[in-house]
Short mmCIF file of C-alpha atoms and ligand atoms in Angstrom, two decimals:
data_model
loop_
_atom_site.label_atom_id
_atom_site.label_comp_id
_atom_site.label_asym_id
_atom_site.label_seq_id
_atom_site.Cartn_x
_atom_site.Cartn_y
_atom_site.Cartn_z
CA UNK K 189 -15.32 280.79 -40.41
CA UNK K 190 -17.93 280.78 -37.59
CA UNK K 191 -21.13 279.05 -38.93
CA UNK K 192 -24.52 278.99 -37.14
CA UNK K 193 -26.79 275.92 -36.70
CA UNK K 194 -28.64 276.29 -39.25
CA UNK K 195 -25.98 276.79 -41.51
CA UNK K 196 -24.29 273.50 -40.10
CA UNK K 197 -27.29 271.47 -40.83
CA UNK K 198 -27.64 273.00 -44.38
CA UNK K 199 -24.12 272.28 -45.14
CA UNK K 200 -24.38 268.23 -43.96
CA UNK K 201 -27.68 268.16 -46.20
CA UNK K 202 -25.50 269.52 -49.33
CA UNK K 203 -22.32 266.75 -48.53
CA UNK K 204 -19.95 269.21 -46.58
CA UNK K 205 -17.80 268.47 -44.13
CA UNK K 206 -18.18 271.04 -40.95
CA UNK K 207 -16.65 270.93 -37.45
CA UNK K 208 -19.26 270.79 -34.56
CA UNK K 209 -18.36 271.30 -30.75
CA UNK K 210 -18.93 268.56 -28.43
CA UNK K 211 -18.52 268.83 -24.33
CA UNK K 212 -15.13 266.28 -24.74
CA UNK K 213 -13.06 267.81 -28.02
CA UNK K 214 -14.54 269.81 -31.50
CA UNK K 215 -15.28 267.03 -34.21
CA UNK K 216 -15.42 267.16 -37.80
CA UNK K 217 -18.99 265.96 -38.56
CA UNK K 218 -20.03 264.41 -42.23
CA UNK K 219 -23.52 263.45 -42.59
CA UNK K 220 -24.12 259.65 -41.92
CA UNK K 221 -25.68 259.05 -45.35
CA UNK K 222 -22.83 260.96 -47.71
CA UNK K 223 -20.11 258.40 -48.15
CA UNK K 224 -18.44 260.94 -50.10
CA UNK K 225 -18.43 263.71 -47.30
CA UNK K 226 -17.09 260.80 -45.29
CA UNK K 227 -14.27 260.03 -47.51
CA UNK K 228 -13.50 264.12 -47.58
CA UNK K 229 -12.82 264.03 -43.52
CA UNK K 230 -10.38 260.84 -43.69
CA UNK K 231 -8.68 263.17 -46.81
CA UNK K 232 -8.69 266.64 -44.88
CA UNK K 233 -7.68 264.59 -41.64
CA UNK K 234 -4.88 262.70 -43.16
CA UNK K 235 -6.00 259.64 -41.49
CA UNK K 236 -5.54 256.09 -42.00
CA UNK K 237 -8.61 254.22 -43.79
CA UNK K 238 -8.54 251.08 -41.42
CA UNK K 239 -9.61 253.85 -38.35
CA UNK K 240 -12.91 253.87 -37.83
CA UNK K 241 -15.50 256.82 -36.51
CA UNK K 242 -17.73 257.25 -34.63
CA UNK K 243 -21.75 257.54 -35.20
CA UNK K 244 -22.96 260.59 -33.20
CA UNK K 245 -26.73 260.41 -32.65
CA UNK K 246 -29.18 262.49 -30.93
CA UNK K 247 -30.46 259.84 -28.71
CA UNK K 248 -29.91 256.53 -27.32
CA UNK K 249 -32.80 255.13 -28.99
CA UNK K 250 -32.08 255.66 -32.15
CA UNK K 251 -29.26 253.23 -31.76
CA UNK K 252 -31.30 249.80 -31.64
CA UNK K 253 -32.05 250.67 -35.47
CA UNK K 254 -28.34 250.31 -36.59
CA UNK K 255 -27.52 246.99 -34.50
CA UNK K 256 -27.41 243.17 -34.79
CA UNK K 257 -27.01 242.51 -30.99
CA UNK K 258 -28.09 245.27 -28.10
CA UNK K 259 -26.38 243.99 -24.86
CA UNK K 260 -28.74 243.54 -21.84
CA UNK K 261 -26.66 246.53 -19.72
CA UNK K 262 -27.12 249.20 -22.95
CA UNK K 263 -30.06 250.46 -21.44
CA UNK K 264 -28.47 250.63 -18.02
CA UNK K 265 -25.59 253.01 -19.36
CA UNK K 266 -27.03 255.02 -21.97
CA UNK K 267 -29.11 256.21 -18.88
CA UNK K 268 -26.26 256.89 -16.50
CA UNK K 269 -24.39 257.99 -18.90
CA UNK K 270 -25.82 259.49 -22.05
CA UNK K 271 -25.54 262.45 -23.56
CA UNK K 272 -22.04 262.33 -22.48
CA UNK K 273 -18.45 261.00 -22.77
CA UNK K 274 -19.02 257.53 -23.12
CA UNK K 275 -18.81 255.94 -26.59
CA UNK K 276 -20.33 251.87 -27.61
CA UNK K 277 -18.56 249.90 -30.12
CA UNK K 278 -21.44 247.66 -31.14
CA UNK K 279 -22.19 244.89 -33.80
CA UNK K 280 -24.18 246.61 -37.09
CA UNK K 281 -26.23 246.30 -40.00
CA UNK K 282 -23.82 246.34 -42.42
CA UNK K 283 -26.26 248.70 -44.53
CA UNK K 284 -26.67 250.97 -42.13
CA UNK K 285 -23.12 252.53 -41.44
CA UNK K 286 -21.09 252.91 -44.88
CA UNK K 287 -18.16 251.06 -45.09
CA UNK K 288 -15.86 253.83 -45.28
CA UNK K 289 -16.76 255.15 -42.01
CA UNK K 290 -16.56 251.58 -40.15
CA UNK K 291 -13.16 250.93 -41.65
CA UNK K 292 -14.73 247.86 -43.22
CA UNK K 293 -15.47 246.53 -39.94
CA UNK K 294 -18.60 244.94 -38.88
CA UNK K 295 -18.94 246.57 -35.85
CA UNK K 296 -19.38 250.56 -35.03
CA UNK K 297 -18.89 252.67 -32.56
CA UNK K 298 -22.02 255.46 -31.24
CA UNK K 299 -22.24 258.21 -28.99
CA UNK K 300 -24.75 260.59 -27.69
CA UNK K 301 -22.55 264.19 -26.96
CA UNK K 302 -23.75 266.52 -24.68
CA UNK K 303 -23.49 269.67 -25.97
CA UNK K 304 -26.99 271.70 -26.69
CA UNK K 305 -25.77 273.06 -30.05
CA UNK K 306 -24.47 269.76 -31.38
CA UNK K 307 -27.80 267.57 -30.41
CA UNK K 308 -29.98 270.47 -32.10
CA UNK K 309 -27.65 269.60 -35.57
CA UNK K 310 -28.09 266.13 -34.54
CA UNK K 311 -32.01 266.02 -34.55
CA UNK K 312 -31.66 266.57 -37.85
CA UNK K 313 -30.00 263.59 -38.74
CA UNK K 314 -26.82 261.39 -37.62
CA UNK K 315 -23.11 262.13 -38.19
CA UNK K 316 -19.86 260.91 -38.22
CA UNK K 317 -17.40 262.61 -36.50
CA UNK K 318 -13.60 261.94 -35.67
CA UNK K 319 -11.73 264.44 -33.43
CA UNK K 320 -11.62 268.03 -35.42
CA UNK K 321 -7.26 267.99 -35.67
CA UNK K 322 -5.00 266.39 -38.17
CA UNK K 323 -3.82 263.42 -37.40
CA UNK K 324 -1.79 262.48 -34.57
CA UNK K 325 -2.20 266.01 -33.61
CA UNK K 326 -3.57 267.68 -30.41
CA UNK K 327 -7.19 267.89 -29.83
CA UNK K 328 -9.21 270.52 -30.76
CA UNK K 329 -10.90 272.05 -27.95
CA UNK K 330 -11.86 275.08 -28.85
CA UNK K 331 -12.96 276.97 -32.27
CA UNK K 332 -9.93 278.62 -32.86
CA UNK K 333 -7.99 275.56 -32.37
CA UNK K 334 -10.17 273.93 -35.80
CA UNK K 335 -9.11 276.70 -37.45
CA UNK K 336 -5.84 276.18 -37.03
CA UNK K 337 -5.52 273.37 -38.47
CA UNK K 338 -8.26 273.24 -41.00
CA UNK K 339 -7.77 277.10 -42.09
CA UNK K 340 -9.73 280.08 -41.09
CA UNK K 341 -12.04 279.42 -43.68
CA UNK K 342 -13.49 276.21 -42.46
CA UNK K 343 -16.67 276.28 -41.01
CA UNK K 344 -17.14 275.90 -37.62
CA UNK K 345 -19.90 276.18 -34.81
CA UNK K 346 -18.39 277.61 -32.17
CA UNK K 347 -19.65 276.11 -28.95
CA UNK K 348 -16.90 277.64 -26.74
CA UNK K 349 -14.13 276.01 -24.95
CA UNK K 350 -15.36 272.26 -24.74
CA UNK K 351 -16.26 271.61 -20.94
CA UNK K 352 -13.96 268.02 -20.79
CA UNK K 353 -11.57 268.41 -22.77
CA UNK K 354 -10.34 265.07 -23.25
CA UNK K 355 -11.88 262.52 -25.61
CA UNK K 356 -14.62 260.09 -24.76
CA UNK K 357 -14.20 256.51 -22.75
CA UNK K 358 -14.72 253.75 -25.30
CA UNK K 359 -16.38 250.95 -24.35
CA UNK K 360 -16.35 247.48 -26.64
CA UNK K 361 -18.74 244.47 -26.56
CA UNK K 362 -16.96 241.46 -26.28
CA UNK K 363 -19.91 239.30 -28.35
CA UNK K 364 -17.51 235.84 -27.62
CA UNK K 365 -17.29 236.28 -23.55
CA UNK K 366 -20.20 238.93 -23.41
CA UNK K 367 -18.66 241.55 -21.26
CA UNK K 368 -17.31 245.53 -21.89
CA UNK K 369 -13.53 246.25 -21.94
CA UNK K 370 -12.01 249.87 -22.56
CA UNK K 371 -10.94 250.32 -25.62
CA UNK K 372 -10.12 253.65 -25.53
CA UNK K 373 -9.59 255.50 -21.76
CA UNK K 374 -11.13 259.17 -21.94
CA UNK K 375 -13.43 261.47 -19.67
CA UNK K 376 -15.13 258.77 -17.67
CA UNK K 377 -12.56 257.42 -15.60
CA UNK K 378 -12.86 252.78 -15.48
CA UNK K 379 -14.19 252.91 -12.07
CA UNK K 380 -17.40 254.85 -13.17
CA UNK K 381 -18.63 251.58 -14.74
CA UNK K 382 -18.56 249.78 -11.50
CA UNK K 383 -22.02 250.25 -10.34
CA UNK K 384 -23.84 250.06 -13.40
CA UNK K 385 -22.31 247.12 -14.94
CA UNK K 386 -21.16 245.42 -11.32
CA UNK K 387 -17.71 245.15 -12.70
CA UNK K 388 -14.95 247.61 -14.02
CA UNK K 389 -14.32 246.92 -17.32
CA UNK K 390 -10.46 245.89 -18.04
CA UNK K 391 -8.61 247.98 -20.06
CA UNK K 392 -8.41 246.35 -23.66
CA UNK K 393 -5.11 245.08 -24.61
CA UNK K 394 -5.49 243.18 -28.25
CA UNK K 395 -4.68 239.41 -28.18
CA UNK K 396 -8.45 237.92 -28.13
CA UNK K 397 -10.04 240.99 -27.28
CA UNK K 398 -11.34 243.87 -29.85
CA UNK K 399 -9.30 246.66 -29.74
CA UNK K 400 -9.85 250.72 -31.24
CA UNK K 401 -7.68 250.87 -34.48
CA UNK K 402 -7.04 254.44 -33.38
CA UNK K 403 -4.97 253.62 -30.53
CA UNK K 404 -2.69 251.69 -32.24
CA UNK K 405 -1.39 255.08 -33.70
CA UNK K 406 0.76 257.69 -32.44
CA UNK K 407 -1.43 260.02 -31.03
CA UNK K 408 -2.24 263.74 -29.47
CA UNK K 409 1.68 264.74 -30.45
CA UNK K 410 2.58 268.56 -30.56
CA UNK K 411 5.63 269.08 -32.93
CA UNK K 412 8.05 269.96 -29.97
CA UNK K 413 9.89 266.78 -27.77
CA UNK K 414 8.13 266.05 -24.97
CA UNK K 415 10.49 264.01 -22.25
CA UNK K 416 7.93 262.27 -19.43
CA UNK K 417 9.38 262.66 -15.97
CA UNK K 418 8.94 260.98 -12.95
CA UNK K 419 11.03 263.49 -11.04
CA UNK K 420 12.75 266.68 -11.81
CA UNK K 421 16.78 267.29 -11.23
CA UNK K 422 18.38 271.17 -11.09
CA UNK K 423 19.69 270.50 -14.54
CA UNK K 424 16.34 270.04 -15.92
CA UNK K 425 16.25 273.58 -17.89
CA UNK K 426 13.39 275.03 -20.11
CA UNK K 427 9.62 274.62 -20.62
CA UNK K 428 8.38 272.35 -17.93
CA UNK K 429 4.47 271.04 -18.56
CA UNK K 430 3.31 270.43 -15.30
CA UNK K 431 1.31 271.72 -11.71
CA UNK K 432 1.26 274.78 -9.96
CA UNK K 433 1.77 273.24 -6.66
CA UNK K 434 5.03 271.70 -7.13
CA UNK K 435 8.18 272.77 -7.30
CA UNK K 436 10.73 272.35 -10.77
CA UNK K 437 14.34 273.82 -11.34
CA UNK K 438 14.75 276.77 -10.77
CA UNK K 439 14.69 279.81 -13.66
CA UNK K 440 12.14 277.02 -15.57
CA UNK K 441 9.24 278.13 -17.67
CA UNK K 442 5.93 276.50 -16.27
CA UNK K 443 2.83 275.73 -18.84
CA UNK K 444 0.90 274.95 -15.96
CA UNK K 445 -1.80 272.17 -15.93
CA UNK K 446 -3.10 273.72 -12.99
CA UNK K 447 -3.29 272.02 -9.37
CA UNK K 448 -1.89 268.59 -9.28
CA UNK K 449 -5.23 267.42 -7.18
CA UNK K 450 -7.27 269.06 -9.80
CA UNK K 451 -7.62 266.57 -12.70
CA UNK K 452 -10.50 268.21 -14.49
CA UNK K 453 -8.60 271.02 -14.94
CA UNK K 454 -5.70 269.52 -16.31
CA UNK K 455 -7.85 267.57 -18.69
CA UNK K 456 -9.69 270.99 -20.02
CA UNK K 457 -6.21 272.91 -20.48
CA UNK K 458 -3.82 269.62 -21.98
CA UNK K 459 -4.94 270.03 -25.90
CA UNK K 460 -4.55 273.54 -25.43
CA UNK K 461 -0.87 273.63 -23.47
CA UNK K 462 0.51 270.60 -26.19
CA UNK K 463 -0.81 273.49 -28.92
CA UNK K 464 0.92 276.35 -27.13
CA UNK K 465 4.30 274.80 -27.57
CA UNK K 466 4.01 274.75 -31.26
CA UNK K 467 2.79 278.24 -31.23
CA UNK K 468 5.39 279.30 -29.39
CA UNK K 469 8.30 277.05 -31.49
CA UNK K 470 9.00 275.22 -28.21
CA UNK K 471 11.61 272.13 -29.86
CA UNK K 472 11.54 270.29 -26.35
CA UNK K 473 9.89 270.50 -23.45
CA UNK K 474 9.71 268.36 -19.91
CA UNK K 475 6.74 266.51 -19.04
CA UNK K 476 5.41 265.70 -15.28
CA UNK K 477 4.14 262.51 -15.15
CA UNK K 478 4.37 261.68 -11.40
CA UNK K 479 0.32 261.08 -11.40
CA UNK K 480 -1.78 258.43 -9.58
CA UNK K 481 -2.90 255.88 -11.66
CA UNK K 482 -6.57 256.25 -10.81
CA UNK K 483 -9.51 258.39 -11.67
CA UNK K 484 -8.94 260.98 -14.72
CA UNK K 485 -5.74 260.99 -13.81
CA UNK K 486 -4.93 257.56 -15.73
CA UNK K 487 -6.36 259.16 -19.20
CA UNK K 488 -4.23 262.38 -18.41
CA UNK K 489 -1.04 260.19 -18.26
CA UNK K 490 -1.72 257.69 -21.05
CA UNK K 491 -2.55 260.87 -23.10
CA UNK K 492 0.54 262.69 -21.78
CA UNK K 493 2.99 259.33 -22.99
CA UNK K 494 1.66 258.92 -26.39
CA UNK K 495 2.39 262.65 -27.27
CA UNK K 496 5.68 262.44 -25.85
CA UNK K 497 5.88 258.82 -27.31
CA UNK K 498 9.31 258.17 -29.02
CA UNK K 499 9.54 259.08 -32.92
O1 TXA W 1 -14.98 262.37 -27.63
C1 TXA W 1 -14.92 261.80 -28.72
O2 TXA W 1 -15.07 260.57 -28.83
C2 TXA W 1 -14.64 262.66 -29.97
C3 TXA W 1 -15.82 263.61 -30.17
C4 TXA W 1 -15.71 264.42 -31.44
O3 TXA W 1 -17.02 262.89 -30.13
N1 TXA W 1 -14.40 261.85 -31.11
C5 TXA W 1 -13.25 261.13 -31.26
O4 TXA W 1 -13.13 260.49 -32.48
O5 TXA W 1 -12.38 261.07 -30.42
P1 TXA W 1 -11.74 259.91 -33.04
O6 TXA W 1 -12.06 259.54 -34.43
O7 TXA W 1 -10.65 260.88 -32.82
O8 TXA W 1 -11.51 258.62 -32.21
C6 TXA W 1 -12.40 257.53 -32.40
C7 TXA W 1 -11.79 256.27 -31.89
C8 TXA W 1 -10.62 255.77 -32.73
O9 TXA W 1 -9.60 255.31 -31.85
C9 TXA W 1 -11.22 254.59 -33.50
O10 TXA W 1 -10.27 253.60 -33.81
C10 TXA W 1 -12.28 254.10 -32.51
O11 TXA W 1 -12.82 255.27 -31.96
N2 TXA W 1 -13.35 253.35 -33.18
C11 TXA W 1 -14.31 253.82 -34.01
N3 TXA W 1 -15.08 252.81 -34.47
C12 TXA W 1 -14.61 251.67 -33.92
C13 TXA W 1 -14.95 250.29 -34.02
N4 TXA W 1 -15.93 249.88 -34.79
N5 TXA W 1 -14.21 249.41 -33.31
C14 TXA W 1 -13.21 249.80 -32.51
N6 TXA W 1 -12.82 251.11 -32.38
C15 TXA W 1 -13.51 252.01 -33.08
MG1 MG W 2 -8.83 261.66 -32.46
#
């Protein structure tokens, strides 16, 4: 059910649970300050407790409010890079976050999304919002895809296909060693960070360094068996998920991605090709992943090998 703004902000007032579009993927947004509407998104989700979400605020400074240490570079990249796909885990107030939404962790995670319909709910108050898809699902990136999975009866502000399409880059503050590391890859590619921090930030892999409980899960996985690729052999037969501009067995059936030097394209179609095969009852399907490892293109293929991860 298609709801308006207005209607959105009503409904977080009362305690609902609503899903709001963002320019990465559609969230499902509970008002900061209803623990209960919280607990209703990790029960309509089906997701684990210990995964935390993330605070979505209208503004950058609103964030200072909710912390126990602001590193020196915040300012730095909430200004190159807010509203937008980049997401903080930071230290909090334990009062200010409930513990439900932070996993019991005392640290949470805040964005500011860019998406003109979302900040107007926003300025009404803060919400927490995990990706708007059951879990270890596909992405939601567009209205129809909520529905889907939540029912058409759901309400949803429909903000049109989301601009991204993949998730945001998570960024955590190391408070021993005082640096960033990625704790989730996503829309803004590691080498973005370069010039505003004067390093890239590594890639987080556990062991001393905080990690995103969400990635230790299987993730983004369409019903149907993906098998990743490097390259393609005549015997290869079926669905193939990969580029226009290259060429697959013959008599194959392309979902096509689009052009293999054209990673924002492939990131705004991937939620939506991964859903096609289960529309269609696809069972398996082949996966390109003959990518560079740089750029977008190293979200694309992390994204592409935990849905086709092994289960
Ligand atoms: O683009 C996005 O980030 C979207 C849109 C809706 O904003 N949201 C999103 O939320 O992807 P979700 O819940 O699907 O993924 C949030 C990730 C999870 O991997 C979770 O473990 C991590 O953020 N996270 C949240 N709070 C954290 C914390 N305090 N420490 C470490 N990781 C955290
Ligand atoms: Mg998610």
């Amino acid at each position: 059910m298609r709801i308006t703004v207005e209607n959105a902000i009503e409904r977080l007032q009362a305690g609902q649970v609503v899903a709001l579009p963002t320019e990465t993927v559609y969230g499902l947004a509970a008002a900061l300050k209803c623990p209960q509407a919280i607990a209703e998104i990790f029960a309509l989700k089906g997701r684990p407790a210990n995964n935390p979400l993330i605070v979505h605020v209208s503004a950058a400074e609103e964030i200072p409010a909710y912390v126990t240490e602001l590193p020196a570079d915040f300012p730095k990249l909430a200004k190159a890079f807010w509203p937008g796909p980049m997401t903080l885990v930071l230290p909090v107030r334990l009062d200010t976050v409930p513990e439900n939404a932070r996993a019991g962790l005392a640290t949470a995670a805040f964005r500011v999304p860019d998406h003109a319909q979302t900040r107007a709910v926003l300025k009404d108050g803060p919400v927490l919002m995990p990706s708007a898809n059951l879990s270890g699902r596909p992405s939601a990136t567009s209205a129809d895809h909520v529905e889907v999975d939540f029912g058409e009866h759901f309400p949803v502000l429909d903000g049109g296909k989301c601009g991204k399409g993949l998730e945001s880059t998570i960024l955590l503050w190391n408070q021993q060693e005082k640096v960033w590391t990625i704790g989730r890859l996503g829309s803004l590619p590691p080498e973005v960070f370069l010039k505003v921090l004067g390093y890239r930030p590594e890639i987080s892999k556990g062991g001393r360094q905080p990690v995103c409980p969400g990635q230790l899960y299987r993730h983004y996985a369409p019903k149907a068996h993906l098998t990743l690729v490097q390259s393609f052999s005549e015997e290869m037969k079926g669905v193939i998920l990969g580029f226009e501009d290259r060429k697959y067995p013959h008599g194959c059936s392309l979902f096509s991605l689009g052009s293999s030097n054209d990673p924002e394209v492939a990131a705004q179609r991937l939620y939506a090709l991964l859903r096609k095969l289960d529309q269609e009852g696809i069972a398996k399907a082949w996966v390109d992943i003959n990518l560079p490892e740089d750029g977008l293109w190293l979200t694309l293929k992390e994204r592409l090998i935990k849905a086709g991860a092994v289960r």
